[in-house]
Amino acid sequence: MRFGCHGFVFSGTFDEAGIRTAIEGTQRAGFDFIEMPLMDPFSFDEEVAARVLEDTGISMTASLGLTAATDLSSEDPAVVRRGEELLRRAIDIVAHVGGTDLCGVIYSALQKYYCVASEASRENSAAALRRLGDYAAERDVVLSLEIVNRYETNIMNTAREGMRFLERVGHDNVHLHLDTYHMNIEESGMYEPVVEAGDRLRYVHIGESHRGYLGSGSVDFGSLFRALVTSGYDGPVVFESFSSTVVDESLTKSLGIWRNLWEDSDDLAAHANRFVRDGFRSAETIRM
Ligand code: FUD
């Protein structure tokens, strides 16, 4: 199992200084890799990232949430085209730094919708993901669709709905990404969704119910760790947390990050690294 940390734990900006801050912080906390948020991949300097990754011995995955202007599930073909262009750029960055995964809300905008997703929306998103699945596979990058709660997409909110959407996509390079923060809102428990996703589960986010310190909220991590160990999951596991201390213009608004849940990124991340590794170790011991 590989353990990683989301870049927003350390920085809200990803210019040269922000990239360095995020990667070095991730290394200091003891993680194996960083999940780099690529909300604006066109302004991201992959040469800088490659250099800092090499210096620190840390590897990189990436994630993003699309916006209304790049929504793959839009009924406007021009918007879908812009979304595909942005995602191809993100895939190129991941491939350039030798990464293997791009995940997140890469099938719709990361925002509240005010209507049920139409058949055309679902179909546009699925068709675009089939094309992107090919593009990513040619570059040895795997795509995973993050299941988020009802206030952040209208395409799917549970692992079961995610599996149905994957069937529609029908591409073996497009998988599921589960996140405990969202599961805690939408699922009936932490165990079943992992079983339902089976071998299509490729990426896991570990986040608390309030997105702060692990263990200080209401997420049942014990069941989640047991489910992952029992199912033989061996993909990336990433700590994700948000506080008003670290601000990204668009994400802060779309995720409603108004509260200050922590100020010390180093302490938060080191605690999370221990929490997740210990959690998996005890789940493995129980299994033996
Ligand atoms: C959004 C979320 C995140 C998001 C990612 C983008 O609620 O959970 O995982 O997709 O932070 O980098």
PDB file of C-alpha atoms and ligand atoms in Angstrom:
ATOM      1  CA  MET A   1       0.000   0.000   0.000  1.00  0.00           C
ATOM      2  CA  ARG A   2       1.267   3.511  -0.813  1.00  0.00           C
ATOM      3  CA  PHE A   3       0.367   6.386   1.491  1.00  0.00           C
ATOM      4  CA  GLY A   4       0.103   9.933   0.254  1.00  0.00           C
ATOM      5  CA  CYS A   5      -0.911  13.437   1.277  1.00  0.00           C
ATOM      6  CA  HIS A   6      -3.025  15.965  -0.609  1.00  0.00           C
ATOM      7  CA  GLY A   7      -1.112  19.133  -1.597  1.00  0.00           C
ATOM      8  CA  PHE A   8      -3.710  21.465  -0.034  1.00  0.00           C
ATOM      9  CA  VAL A   9      -2.535  20.375   3.409  1.00  0.00           C
ATOM     10  CA  PHE A  10       0.527  22.546   2.783  1.00  0.00           C
ATOM     11  CA  SER A  11      -0.232  25.120   0.109  1.00  0.00           C
ATOM     12  CA  GLY A  12      -3.130  26.784  -1.683  1.00  0.00           C
ATOM     13  CA  THR A  13      -0.999  28.053  -4.560  1.00  0.00           C
ATOM     14  CA  PHE A  14       1.097  25.985  -6.916  1.00  0.00           C
ATOM     15  CA  ASP A  15       3.685  28.290  -8.377  1.00  0.00           C
ATOM     16  CA  GLU A  16       7.331  27.247  -7.869  1.00  0.00           C
ATOM     17  CA  ALA A  17       7.308  28.116  -4.144  1.00  0.00           C
ATOM     18  CA  GLY A  18       3.944  26.420  -3.566  1.00  0.00           C
ATOM     19  CA  ILE A  19       5.011  23.240  -5.383  1.00  0.00           C
ATOM     20  CA  ARG A  20       8.177  23.080  -3.264  1.00  0.00           C
ATOM     21  CA  THR A  21       6.309  23.773   0.005  1.00  0.00           C
ATOM     22  CA  ALA A  22       3.755  21.039  -0.704  1.00  0.00           C
ATOM     23  CA  ILE A  23       6.223  18.352  -1.798  1.00  0.00           C
ATOM     24  CA  GLU A  24       8.747  19.054   0.981  1.00  0.00           C
ATOM     25  CA  GLY A  25       5.973  19.097   3.605  1.00  0.00           C
ATOM     26  CA  THR A  26       4.668  15.766   2.346  1.00  0.00           C
ATOM     27  CA  GLN A  27       8.146  14.272   2.630  1.00  0.00           C
ATOM     28  CA  ARG A  28       8.716  15.702   6.142  1.00  0.00           C
ATOM     29  CA  ALA A  29       5.459  14.157   7.359  1.00  0.00           C
ATOM     30  CA  GLY A  30       6.655  10.699   6.249  1.00  0.00           C
ATOM     31  CA  PHE A  31       4.374  10.034   3.267  1.00  0.00           C
ATOM     32  CA  ASP A  32       5.435   8.154   0.130  1.00  0.00           C
ATOM     33  CA  PHE A  33       3.836  10.489  -2.389  1.00  0.00           C
ATOM     34  CA  ILE A  34       1.951  13.725  -2.897  1.00  0.00           C
ATOM     35  CA  GLU A  35      -1.433  14.115  -4.599  1.00  0.00           C
ATOM     36  CA  MET A  36      -0.980  17.351  -6.492  1.00  0.00           C
ATOM     37  CA  PRO A  37      -4.140  19.367  -7.041  1.00  0.00           C
ATOM     38  CA  LEU A  38      -4.164  20.430 -10.699  1.00  0.00           C
ATOM     39  CA  MET A  39      -7.152  22.766 -10.608  1.00  0.00           C
ATOM     40  CA  ASP A  40      -5.385  24.884 -13.235  1.00  0.00           C
ATOM     41  CA  PRO A  41      -3.060  22.508 -15.083  1.00  0.00           C
ATOM     42  CA  PHE A  42      -2.215  25.106 -17.753  1.00  0.00           C
ATOM     43  CA  SER A  43      -0.368  27.230 -15.210  1.00  0.00           C
ATOM     44  CA  PHE A  44       1.411  24.286 -13.569  1.00  0.00           C
ATOM     45  CA  ASP A  45       5.139  23.897 -14.195  1.00  0.00           C
ATOM     46  CA  GLU A  46       5.854  20.181 -14.492  1.00  0.00           C
ATOM     47  CA  GLU A  47       9.607  20.767 -14.866  1.00  0.00           C
ATOM     48  CA  VAL A  48       9.746  22.371 -11.424  1.00  0.00           C
ATOM     49  CA  ALA A  49       7.627  19.574  -9.958  1.00  0.00           C
ATOM     50  CA  ALA A  50       9.824  16.883 -11.542  1.00  0.00           C
ATOM     51  CA  ARG A  51      12.937  18.525 -10.076  1.00  0.00           C
ATOM     52  CA  VAL A  52      11.555  18.808  -6.536  1.00  0.00           C
ATOM     53  CA  LEU A  53      10.167  15.252  -6.664  1.00  0.00           C
ATOM     54  CA  GLU A  54      13.591  14.000  -7.665  1.00  0.00           C
ATOM     55  CA  ASP A  55      15.310  15.991  -4.870  1.00  0.00           C
ATOM     56  CA  THR A  56      12.936  14.637  -2.224  1.00  0.00           C
ATOM     57  CA  GLY A  57      12.439  11.060  -3.481  1.00  0.00           C
ATOM     58  CA  ILE A  58       8.664  11.585  -3.340  1.00  0.00           C
ATOM     59  CA  SER A  59       6.368  10.462  -6.183  1.00  0.00           C
ATOM     60  CA  MET A  60       3.206  12.169  -7.418  1.00  0.00           C
ATOM     61  CA  THR A  61      -0.390  11.504  -8.350  1.00  0.00           C
ATOM     62  CA  ALA A  62      -2.811  14.294  -9.271  1.00  0.00           C
ATOM     63  CA  SER A  63      -6.439  15.244  -8.837  1.00  0.00           C
ATOM     64  CA  LEU A  64      -8.802  17.992  -9.819  1.00  0.00           C
ATOM     65  CA  GLY A  65     -12.402  19.067  -9.925  1.00  0.00           C
ATOM     66  CA  LEU A  66     -13.757  20.461 -13.197  1.00  0.00           C
ATOM     67  CA  THR A  67     -15.668  23.764 -13.282  1.00  0.00           C
ATOM     68  CA  ALA A  68     -18.785  24.915 -15.126  1.00  0.00           C
ATOM     69  CA  ALA A  69     -16.519  26.091 -17.959  1.00  0.00           C
ATOM     70  CA  THR A  70     -14.914  22.644 -18.369  1.00  0.00           C
ATOM     71  CA  ASP A  71     -17.786  20.364 -17.289  1.00  0.00           C
ATOM     72  CA  LEU A  72     -17.580  17.009 -19.152  1.00  0.00           C
ATOM     73  CA  SER A  73     -21.243  16.445 -18.329  1.00  0.00           C
ATOM     74  CA  SER A  74     -22.345  19.672 -19.996  1.00  0.00           C
ATOM     75  CA  GLU A  75     -24.874  19.492 -22.823  1.00  0.00           C
ATOM     76  CA  ASP A  76     -22.760  22.057 -24.699  1.00  0.00           C
ATOM     77  CA  PRO A  77     -20.126  20.296 -26.869  1.00  0.00           C
ATOM     78  CA  ALA A  78     -17.771  23.305 -26.638  1.00  0.00           C
ATOM     79  CA  VAL A  79     -17.685  23.027 -22.829  1.00  0.00           C
ATOM     80  CA  VAL A  80     -17.043  19.274 -23.039  1.00  0.00           C
ATOM     81  CA  ARG A  81     -14.207  19.922 -25.497  1.00  0.00           C
ATOM     82  CA  ARG A  82     -12.619  22.421 -23.071  1.00  0.00           C
ATOM     83  CA  GLY A  83     -12.920  19.847 -20.275  1.00  0.00           C
ATOM     84  CA  GLU A  84     -11.191  17.211 -22.374  1.00  0.00           C
ATOM     85  CA  GLU A  85      -8.431  19.620 -23.285  1.00  0.00           C
ATOM     86  CA  LEU A  86      -7.854  20.448 -19.617  1.00  0.00           C
ATOM     87  CA  LEU A  87      -7.835  16.772 -18.630  1.00  0.00           C
ATOM     88  CA  ARG A  88      -5.409  15.860 -21.432  1.00  0.00           C
ATOM     89  CA  ARG A  89      -3.058  18.542 -20.099  1.00  0.00           C
ATOM     90  CA  ALA A  90      -3.419  17.111 -16.554  1.00  0.00           C
ATOM     91  CA  ILE A  91      -2.683  13.592 -17.864  1.00  0.00           C
ATOM     92  CA  ASP A  92       0.408  14.915 -19.680  1.00  0.00           C
ATOM     93  CA  ILE A  93       1.680  16.450 -16.420  1.00  0.00           C
ATOM     94  CA  VAL A  94       1.193  13.215 -14.484  1.00  0.00           C
ATOM     95  CA  ALA A  95       2.965  11.241 -17.229  1.00  0.00           C
ATOM     96  CA  HIS A  96       5.794  13.793 -17.378  1.00  0.00           C
ATOM     97  CA  VAL A  97       6.649  13.341 -13.688  1.00  0.00           C
ATOM     98  CA  GLY A  98       6.372   9.538 -13.917  1.00  0.00           C
ATOM     99  CA  GLY A  99       3.068   9.429 -12.002  1.00  0.00           C
ATOM    100  CA  THR A 100       0.438   6.732 -12.451  1.00  0.00           C
ATOM    101  CA  ASP A 101      -2.873   8.263 -11.377  1.00  0.00           C
ATOM    102  CA  LEU A 102      -5.242  11.129 -12.109  1.00  0.00           C
ATOM    103  CA  CYS A 103      -8.400  11.215 -10.010  1.00  0.00           C
ATOM    104  CA  GLY A 104     -11.035  13.500  -8.483  1.00  0.00           C
ATOM    105  CA  VAL A 105     -14.200  14.957  -9.932  1.00  0.00           C
ATOM    106  CA  ILE A 106     -13.060  14.599 -13.530  1.00  0.00           C
ATOM    107  CA  TYR A 107     -16.500  13.635 -14.905  1.00  0.00           C
ATOM    108  CA  SER A 108     -18.566  16.749 -13.987  1.00  0.00           C
ATOM    109  CA  ALA A 109     -18.061  20.154 -12.428  1.00  0.00           C
ATOM    110  CA  LEU A 110     -17.229  20.114  -8.716  1.00  0.00           C
ATOM    111  CA  GLN A 111     -20.213  22.183  -7.662  1.00  0.00           C
ATOM    112  CA  LYS A 112     -23.792  22.081  -6.487  1.00  0.00           C
ATOM    113  CA  TYR A 113     -26.228  21.337  -9.313  1.00  0.00           C
ATOM    114  CA  TYR A 114     -29.854  22.425  -9.151  1.00  0.00           C
ATOM    115  CA  CYS A 115     -31.311  19.632 -11.304  1.00  0.00           C
ATOM    116  CA  VAL A 116     -31.046  15.894 -11.851  1.00  0.00           C
ATOM    117  CA  ALA A 117     -28.372  14.967 -14.415  1.00  0.00           C
ATOM    118  CA  SER A 118     -29.970  14.483 -17.829  1.00  0.00           C
ATOM    119  CA  GLU A 119     -29.373  11.456 -20.046  1.00  0.00           C
ATOM    120  CA  ALA A 120     -27.389  13.708 -22.419  1.00  0.00           C
ATOM    121  CA  SER A 121     -25.160  14.917 -19.530  1.00  0.00           C
ATOM    122  CA  ARG A 122     -24.332  11.383 -18.465  1.00  0.00           C
ATOM    123  CA  GLU A 123     -23.713  10.285 -22.020  1.00  0.00           C
ATOM    124  CA  ASN A 124     -21.467  13.264 -22.841  1.00  0.00           C
ATOM    125  CA  SER A 125     -19.391  12.623 -19.745  1.00  0.00           C
ATOM    126  CA  ALA A 126     -19.125   8.879 -20.370  1.00  0.00           C
ATOM    127  CA  ALA A 127     -18.169   9.356 -24.029  1.00  0.00           C
ATOM    128  CA  ALA A 128     -15.477  11.907 -23.131  1.00  0.00           C
ATOM    129  CA  LEU A 129     -14.105   9.590 -20.445  1.00  0.00           C
ATOM    130  CA  ARG A 130     -13.832   6.771 -22.995  1.00  0.00           C
ATOM    131  CA  ARG A 131     -11.654   8.990 -25.185  1.00  0.00           C
ATOM    132  CA  LEU A 132      -9.636  10.179 -22.163  1.00  0.00           C
ATOM    133  CA  GLY A 133      -9.294   6.593 -20.940  1.00  0.00           C
ATOM    134  CA  ASP A 134      -7.465   5.783 -24.188  1.00  0.00           C
ATOM    135  CA  TYR A 135      -5.350   8.929 -24.021  1.00  0.00           C
ATOM    136  CA  ALA A 136      -4.335   8.175 -20.424  1.00  0.00           C
ATOM    137  CA  ALA A 137      -3.647   4.472 -21.097  1.00  0.00           C
ATOM    138  CA  GLU A 138      -1.229   5.402 -23.896  1.00  0.00           C
ATOM    139  CA  ARG A 139       0.708   7.376 -21.245  1.00  0.00           C
ATOM    140  CA  ASP A 140       0.466   4.730 -18.490  1.00  0.00           C
ATOM    141  CA  VAL A 141      -1.857   6.897 -16.406  1.00  0.00           C
ATOM    142  CA  VAL A 142      -4.966   5.431 -14.752  1.00  0.00           C
ATOM    143  CA  LEU A 143      -8.121   7.554 -14.331  1.00  0.00           C
ATOM    144  CA  SER A 144     -10.320   7.231 -11.226  1.00  0.00           C
ATOM    145  CA  LEU A 145     -13.671   8.947 -10.734  1.00  0.00           C
ATOM    146  CA  GLU A 146     -14.185  10.291  -7.236  1.00  0.00           C
ATOM    147  CA  ILE A 147     -17.584   9.627  -5.682  1.00  0.00           C
ATOM    148  CA  VAL A 148     -18.566  12.857  -3.928  1.00  0.00           C
ATOM    149  CA  ASN A 149     -21.622  13.970  -1.989  1.00  0.00           C
ATOM    150  CA  ARG A 150     -24.823  15.419  -3.429  1.00  0.00           C
ATOM    151  CA  TYR A 151     -23.686  19.050  -3.010  1.00  0.00           C
ATOM    152  CA  GLU A 152     -20.658  18.545  -5.265  1.00  0.00           C
ATOM    153  CA  THR A 153     -22.030  16.656  -8.304  1.00  0.00           C
ATOM    154  CA  ASN A 154     -25.310  15.321  -9.651  1.00  0.00           C
ATOM    155  CA  ILE A 155     -23.834  12.394 -11.613  1.00  0.00           C
ATOM    156  CA  MET A 156     -23.286   9.867  -8.786  1.00  0.00           C
ATOM    157  CA  ASN A 157     -23.002   9.978  -4.985  1.00  0.00           C
ATOM    158  CA  THR A 158     -22.496   6.357  -3.904  1.00  0.00           C
ATOM    159  CA  ALA A 159     -20.208   3.483  -4.858  1.00  0.00           C
ATOM    160  CA  ARG A 160     -23.184   1.581  -6.303  1.00  0.00           C
ATOM    161  CA  GLU A 161     -24.091   4.510  -8.564  1.00  0.00           C
ATOM    162  CA  GLY A 162     -20.410   4.790  -9.435  1.00  0.00           C
ATOM    163  CA  MET A 163     -20.311   1.166 -10.593  1.00  0.00           C
ATOM    164  CA  ARG A 164     -23.340   1.808 -12.821  1.00  0.00           C
ATOM    165  CA  PHE A 165     -21.643   4.861 -14.303  1.00  0.00           C
ATOM    166  CA  LEU A 166     -18.458   2.850 -14.920  1.00  0.00           C
ATOM    167  CA  GLU A 167     -20.542   0.352 -16.893  1.00  0.00           C
ATOM    168  CA  ARG A 168     -21.770   3.191 -19.058  1.00  0.00           C
ATOM    169  CA  VAL A 169     -18.204   4.420 -19.575  1.00  0.00           C
ATOM    170  CA  GLY A 170     -17.086   0.881 -20.391  1.00  0.00           C
ATOM    171  CA  HIS A 171     -13.337   1.511 -20.328  1.00  0.00           C
ATOM    172  CA  ASP A 172     -10.900  -0.641 -18.379  1.00  0.00           C
ATOM    173  CA  ASN A 173      -8.602   2.323 -17.689  1.00  0.00           C
ATOM    174  CA  VAL A 174     -11.351   4.249 -15.854  1.00  0.00           C
ATOM    175  CA  HIS A 175     -11.922   3.232 -12.224  1.00  0.00           C
ATOM    176  CA  LEU A 176     -13.522   4.376  -8.957  1.00  0.00           C
ATOM    177  CA  HIS A 177     -12.134   6.637  -6.264  1.00  0.00           C
ATOM    178  CA  LEU A 178     -13.776   6.554  -2.808  1.00  0.00           C
ATOM    179  CA  ASP A 179     -13.403   9.247  -0.144  1.00  0.00           C
ATOM    180  CA  THR A 180     -14.392   8.627   3.492  1.00  0.00           C
ATOM    181  CA  TYR A 181     -15.645  12.218   3.968  1.00  0.00           C
ATOM    182  CA  HIS A 182     -18.184  11.752   1.165  1.00  0.00           C
ATOM    183  CA  MET A 183     -18.955   8.127   2.116  1.00  0.00           C
ATOM    184  CA  ASN A 184     -19.788   9.326   5.628  1.00  0.00           C
ATOM    185  CA  ILE A 185     -22.460  11.611   4.139  1.00  0.00           C
ATOM    186  CA  GLU A 186     -23.971   9.348   1.482  1.00  0.00           C
ATOM    187  CA  GLU A 187     -23.306   5.657   2.247  1.00  0.00           C
ATOM    188  CA  SER A 188     -24.860   3.497   4.980  1.00  0.00           C
ATOM    189  CA  GLY A 189     -21.462   2.337   6.214  1.00  0.00           C
ATOM    190  CA  MET A 190     -17.775   2.155   5.366  1.00  0.00           C
ATOM    191  CA  TYR A 191     -17.498  -1.579   4.602  1.00  0.00           C
ATOM    192  CA  GLU A 192     -20.131  -2.317   1.920  1.00  0.00           C
ATOM    193  CA  PRO A 193     -19.073   0.354  -0.600  1.00  0.00           C
ATOM    194  CA  VAL A 194     -15.542  -1.083  -0.713  1.00  0.00           C
ATOM    195  CA  VAL A 195     -16.993  -4.549  -1.354  1.00  0.00           C
ATOM    196  CA  GLU A 196     -19.353  -3.158  -4.004  1.00  0.00           C
ATOM    197  CA  ALA A 197     -16.536  -1.397  -5.835  1.00  0.00           C
ATOM    198  CA  GLY A 198     -14.421  -4.599  -5.738  1.00  0.00           C
ATOM    199  CA  ASP A 199     -11.457  -4.562  -8.076  1.00  0.00           C
ATOM    200  CA  ARG A 200     -12.701  -1.378  -9.761  1.00  0.00           C
ATOM    201  CA  LEU A 201     -11.629   0.550  -6.669  1.00  0.00           C
ATOM    202  CA  ARG A 202      -8.344   2.168  -7.575  1.00  0.00           C
ATOM    203  CA  TYR A 203      -7.944   5.189  -5.287  1.00  0.00           C
ATOM    204  CA  VAL A 204      -8.916   6.085  -1.694  1.00  0.00           C
ATOM    205  CA  HIS A 205      -9.100   9.418   0.127  1.00  0.00           C
ATOM    206  CA  ILE A 206      -8.975   9.429   3.901  1.00  0.00           C
ATOM    207  CA  GLY A 207     -10.775  12.460   5.313  1.00  0.00           C
ATOM    208  CA  GLU A 208     -12.656  13.191   8.538  1.00  0.00           C
ATOM    209  CA  SER A 209     -16.334  14.138   8.779  1.00  0.00           C
ATOM    210  CA  HIS A 210     -15.360  17.828   9.228  1.00  0.00           C
ATOM    211  CA  ARG A 211     -12.225  17.448   7.062  1.00  0.00           C
ATOM    212  CA  GLY A 212      -9.900  18.199  10.005  1.00  0.00           C
ATOM    213  CA  TYR A 213      -7.700  15.994  12.251  1.00  0.00           C
ATOM    214  CA  LEU A 214      -8.257  12.253  11.684  1.00  0.00           C
ATOM    215  CA  GLY A 215      -9.910  10.565  14.642  1.00  0.00           C
ATOM    216  CA  SER A 216     -11.549  13.754  15.933  1.00  0.00           C
ATOM    217  CA  GLY A 217     -14.754  13.366  13.905  1.00  0.00           C
ATOM    218  CA  SER A 218     -17.373  10.691  13.289  1.00  0.00           C
ATOM    219  CA  VAL A 219     -15.908   8.616  10.416  1.00  0.00           C
ATOM    220  CA  ASP A 220     -15.648   4.885  11.203  1.00  0.00           C
ATOM    221  CA  PHE A 221     -12.091   4.387   9.928  1.00  0.00           C
ATOM    222  CA  GLY A 222     -11.804   0.946  11.577  1.00  0.00           C
ATOM    223  CA  SER A 223     -14.438  -0.523   9.232  1.00  0.00           C
ATOM    224  CA  LEU A 224     -12.886   1.183   6.234  1.00  0.00           C
ATOM    225  CA  PHE A 225      -9.383  -0.126   6.967  1.00  0.00           C
ATOM    226  CA  ARG A 226     -10.766  -3.634   7.574  1.00  0.00           C
ATOM    227  CA  ALA A 227     -12.705  -3.527   4.304  1.00  0.00           C
ATOM    228  CA  LEU A 228      -9.621  -2.444   2.347  1.00  0.00           C
ATOM    229  CA  VAL A 229      -7.381  -5.066   3.950  1.00  0.00           C
ATOM    230  CA  THR A 230      -9.962  -7.845   3.506  1.00  0.00           C
ATOM    231  CA  SER A 231     -10.558  -6.968  -0.133  1.00  0.00           C
ATOM    232  CA  GLY A 232      -6.814  -7.010  -0.828  1.00  0.00           C
ATOM    233  CA  TYR A 233      -6.793  -3.339  -1.891  1.00  0.00           C
ATOM    234  CA  ASP A 234      -3.266  -2.230  -2.721  1.00  0.00           C
ATOM    235  CA  GLY A 235      -3.759   1.110  -4.462  1.00  0.00           C
ATOM    236  CA  PRO A 236      -2.976   4.655  -3.326  1.00  0.00           C
ATOM    237  CA  VAL A 237      -4.362   5.862   0.037  1.00  0.00           C
ATOM    238  CA  VAL A 238      -4.293   9.642   0.449  1.00  0.00           C
ATOM    239  CA  PHE A 239      -4.893  11.891   3.447  1.00  0.00           C
ATOM    240  CA  GLU A 240      -7.012  14.907   2.551  1.00  0.00           C
ATOM    241  CA  SER A 241      -7.912  17.799   4.824  1.00  0.00           C
ATOM    242  CA  PHE A 242      -9.035  21.378   4.393  1.00  0.00           C
ATOM    243  CA  SER A 243      -8.965  24.392   6.678  1.00  0.00           C
ATOM    244  CA  SER A 244      -9.401  28.111   6.083  1.00  0.00           C
ATOM    245  CA  THR A 245      -5.658  28.358   6.846  1.00  0.00           C
ATOM    246  CA  VAL A 246      -4.878  27.219   3.275  1.00  0.00           C
ATOM    247  CA  VAL A 247      -6.910  28.982   0.629  1.00  0.00           C
ATOM    248  CA  ASP A 248      -7.539  28.156  -3.009  1.00  0.00           C
ATOM    249  CA  GLU A 249      -9.924  30.665  -4.616  1.00  0.00           C
ATOM    250  CA  SER A 250     -12.204  28.158  -6.363  1.00  0.00           C
ATOM    251  CA  LEU A 251     -11.991  25.109  -4.067  1.00  0.00           C
ATOM    252  CA  THR A 252     -12.601  27.131  -0.913  1.00  0.00           C
ATOM    253  CA  LYS A 253     -15.924  28.297  -2.341  1.00  0.00           C
ATOM    254  CA  SER A 254     -17.082  25.062  -3.971  1.00  0.00           C
ATOM    255  CA  LEU A 255     -16.270  22.942  -0.890  1.00  0.00           C
ATOM    256  CA  GLY A 256     -17.420  25.536   1.662  1.00  0.00           C
ATOM    257  CA  ILE A 257     -14.152  25.651   3.588  1.00  0.00           C
ATOM    258  CA  TRP A 258     -15.164  28.372   6.027  1.00  0.00           C
ATOM    259  CA  ARG A 259     -13.909  26.922   9.305  1.00  0.00           C
ATOM    260  CA  ASN A 260     -10.423  27.012  10.697  1.00  0.00           C
ATOM    261  CA  LEU A 261      -9.882  23.372  11.676  1.00  0.00           C
ATOM    262  CA  TRP A 262      -6.083  23.526  11.941  1.00  0.00           C
ATOM    263  CA  GLU A 263      -3.198  25.906  11.482  1.00  0.00           C
ATOM    264  CA  ASP A 264      -0.112  23.716  11.700  1.00  0.00           C
ATOM    265  CA  SER A 265       0.166  21.724   8.470  1.00  0.00           C
ATOM    266  CA  ASP A 266       3.247  19.809   9.688  1.00  0.00           C
ATOM    267  CA  ASP A 267       1.567  18.619  12.863  1.00  0.00           C
ATOM    268  CA  LEU A 268      -1.662  17.718  11.049  1.00  0.00           C
ATOM    269  CA  ALA A 269       0.139  15.740   8.322  1.00  0.00           C
ATOM    270  CA  ALA A 270       2.512  13.870  10.643  1.00  0.00           C
ATOM    271  CA  HIS A 271      -0.458  12.906  12.811  1.00  0.00           C
ATOM    272  CA  ALA A 272      -2.388  11.685   9.739  1.00  0.00           C
ATOM    273  CA  ASN A 273       0.571   9.665   8.468  1.00  0.00           C
ATOM    274  CA  ARG A 274       0.776   7.840  11.811  1.00  0.00           C
ATOM    275  CA  PHE A 275      -3.009   7.441  12.078  1.00  0.00           C
ATOM    276  CA  VAL A 276      -3.395   5.850   8.644  1.00  0.00           C
ATOM    277  CA  ARG A 277      -0.351   3.552   8.846  1.00  0.00           C
ATOM    278  CA  ASP A 278      -1.316   2.410  12.379  1.00  0.00           C
ATOM    279  CA  GLY A 279      -4.908   1.882  11.253  1.00  0.00           C
ATOM    280  CA  PHE A 280      -3.861  -0.412   8.431  1.00  0.00           C
ATOM    281  CA  ARG A 281      -1.411  -2.282  10.662  1.00  0.00           C
ATOM    282  CA  SER A 282      -4.131  -3.064  13.208  1.00  0.00           C
ATOM    283  CA  ALA A 283      -6.576  -4.084  10.473  1.00  0.00           C
ATOM    284  CA  GLU A 284      -3.938  -6.476   9.145  1.00  0.00           C
ATOM    285  CA  THR A 285      -3.293  -7.884  12.649  1.00  0.00           C
ATOM    286  CA  ILE A 286      -7.008  -8.492  13.201  1.00  0.00           C
ATOM    287  CA  ARG A 287      -7.156 -10.312   9.856  1.00  0.00           C
ATOM    288  CA  MET A 288      -4.258 -12.694  10.720  1.00  0.00           C
TER     289      MET A 288
HETATM  290  C1  FUD B   1     -13.802  17.379  -3.065  1.00  0.00           C
HETATM  291  C2  FUD B   1     -12.808  16.375  -2.713  1.00  0.00           C
HETATM  292  C3  FUD B   1     -11.455  16.378  -3.313  1.00  0.00           C
HETATM  293  C4  FUD B   1     -11.197  17.048  -4.649  1.00  0.00           C
HETATM  294  C5  FUD B   1      -9.702  17.201  -4.794  1.00  0.00           C
HETATM  295  C6  FUD B   1      -9.243  17.972  -5.964  1.00  0.00           C
HETATM  296  O1  FUD B   1     -14.827  17.387  -2.137  1.00  0.00           O
HETATM  297  O2  FUD B   1     -13.073  15.542  -1.890  1.00  0.00           O
HETATM  298  O3  FUD B   1     -10.937  15.085  -3.306  1.00  0.00           O
HETATM  299  O4  FUD B   1     -11.708  16.308  -5.680  1.00  0.00           O
HETATM  300  O5  FUD B   1      -9.241  17.880  -3.683  1.00  0.00           O
HETATM  301  O6  FUD B   1      -7.842  18.121  -5.883  1.00  0.00           O
END
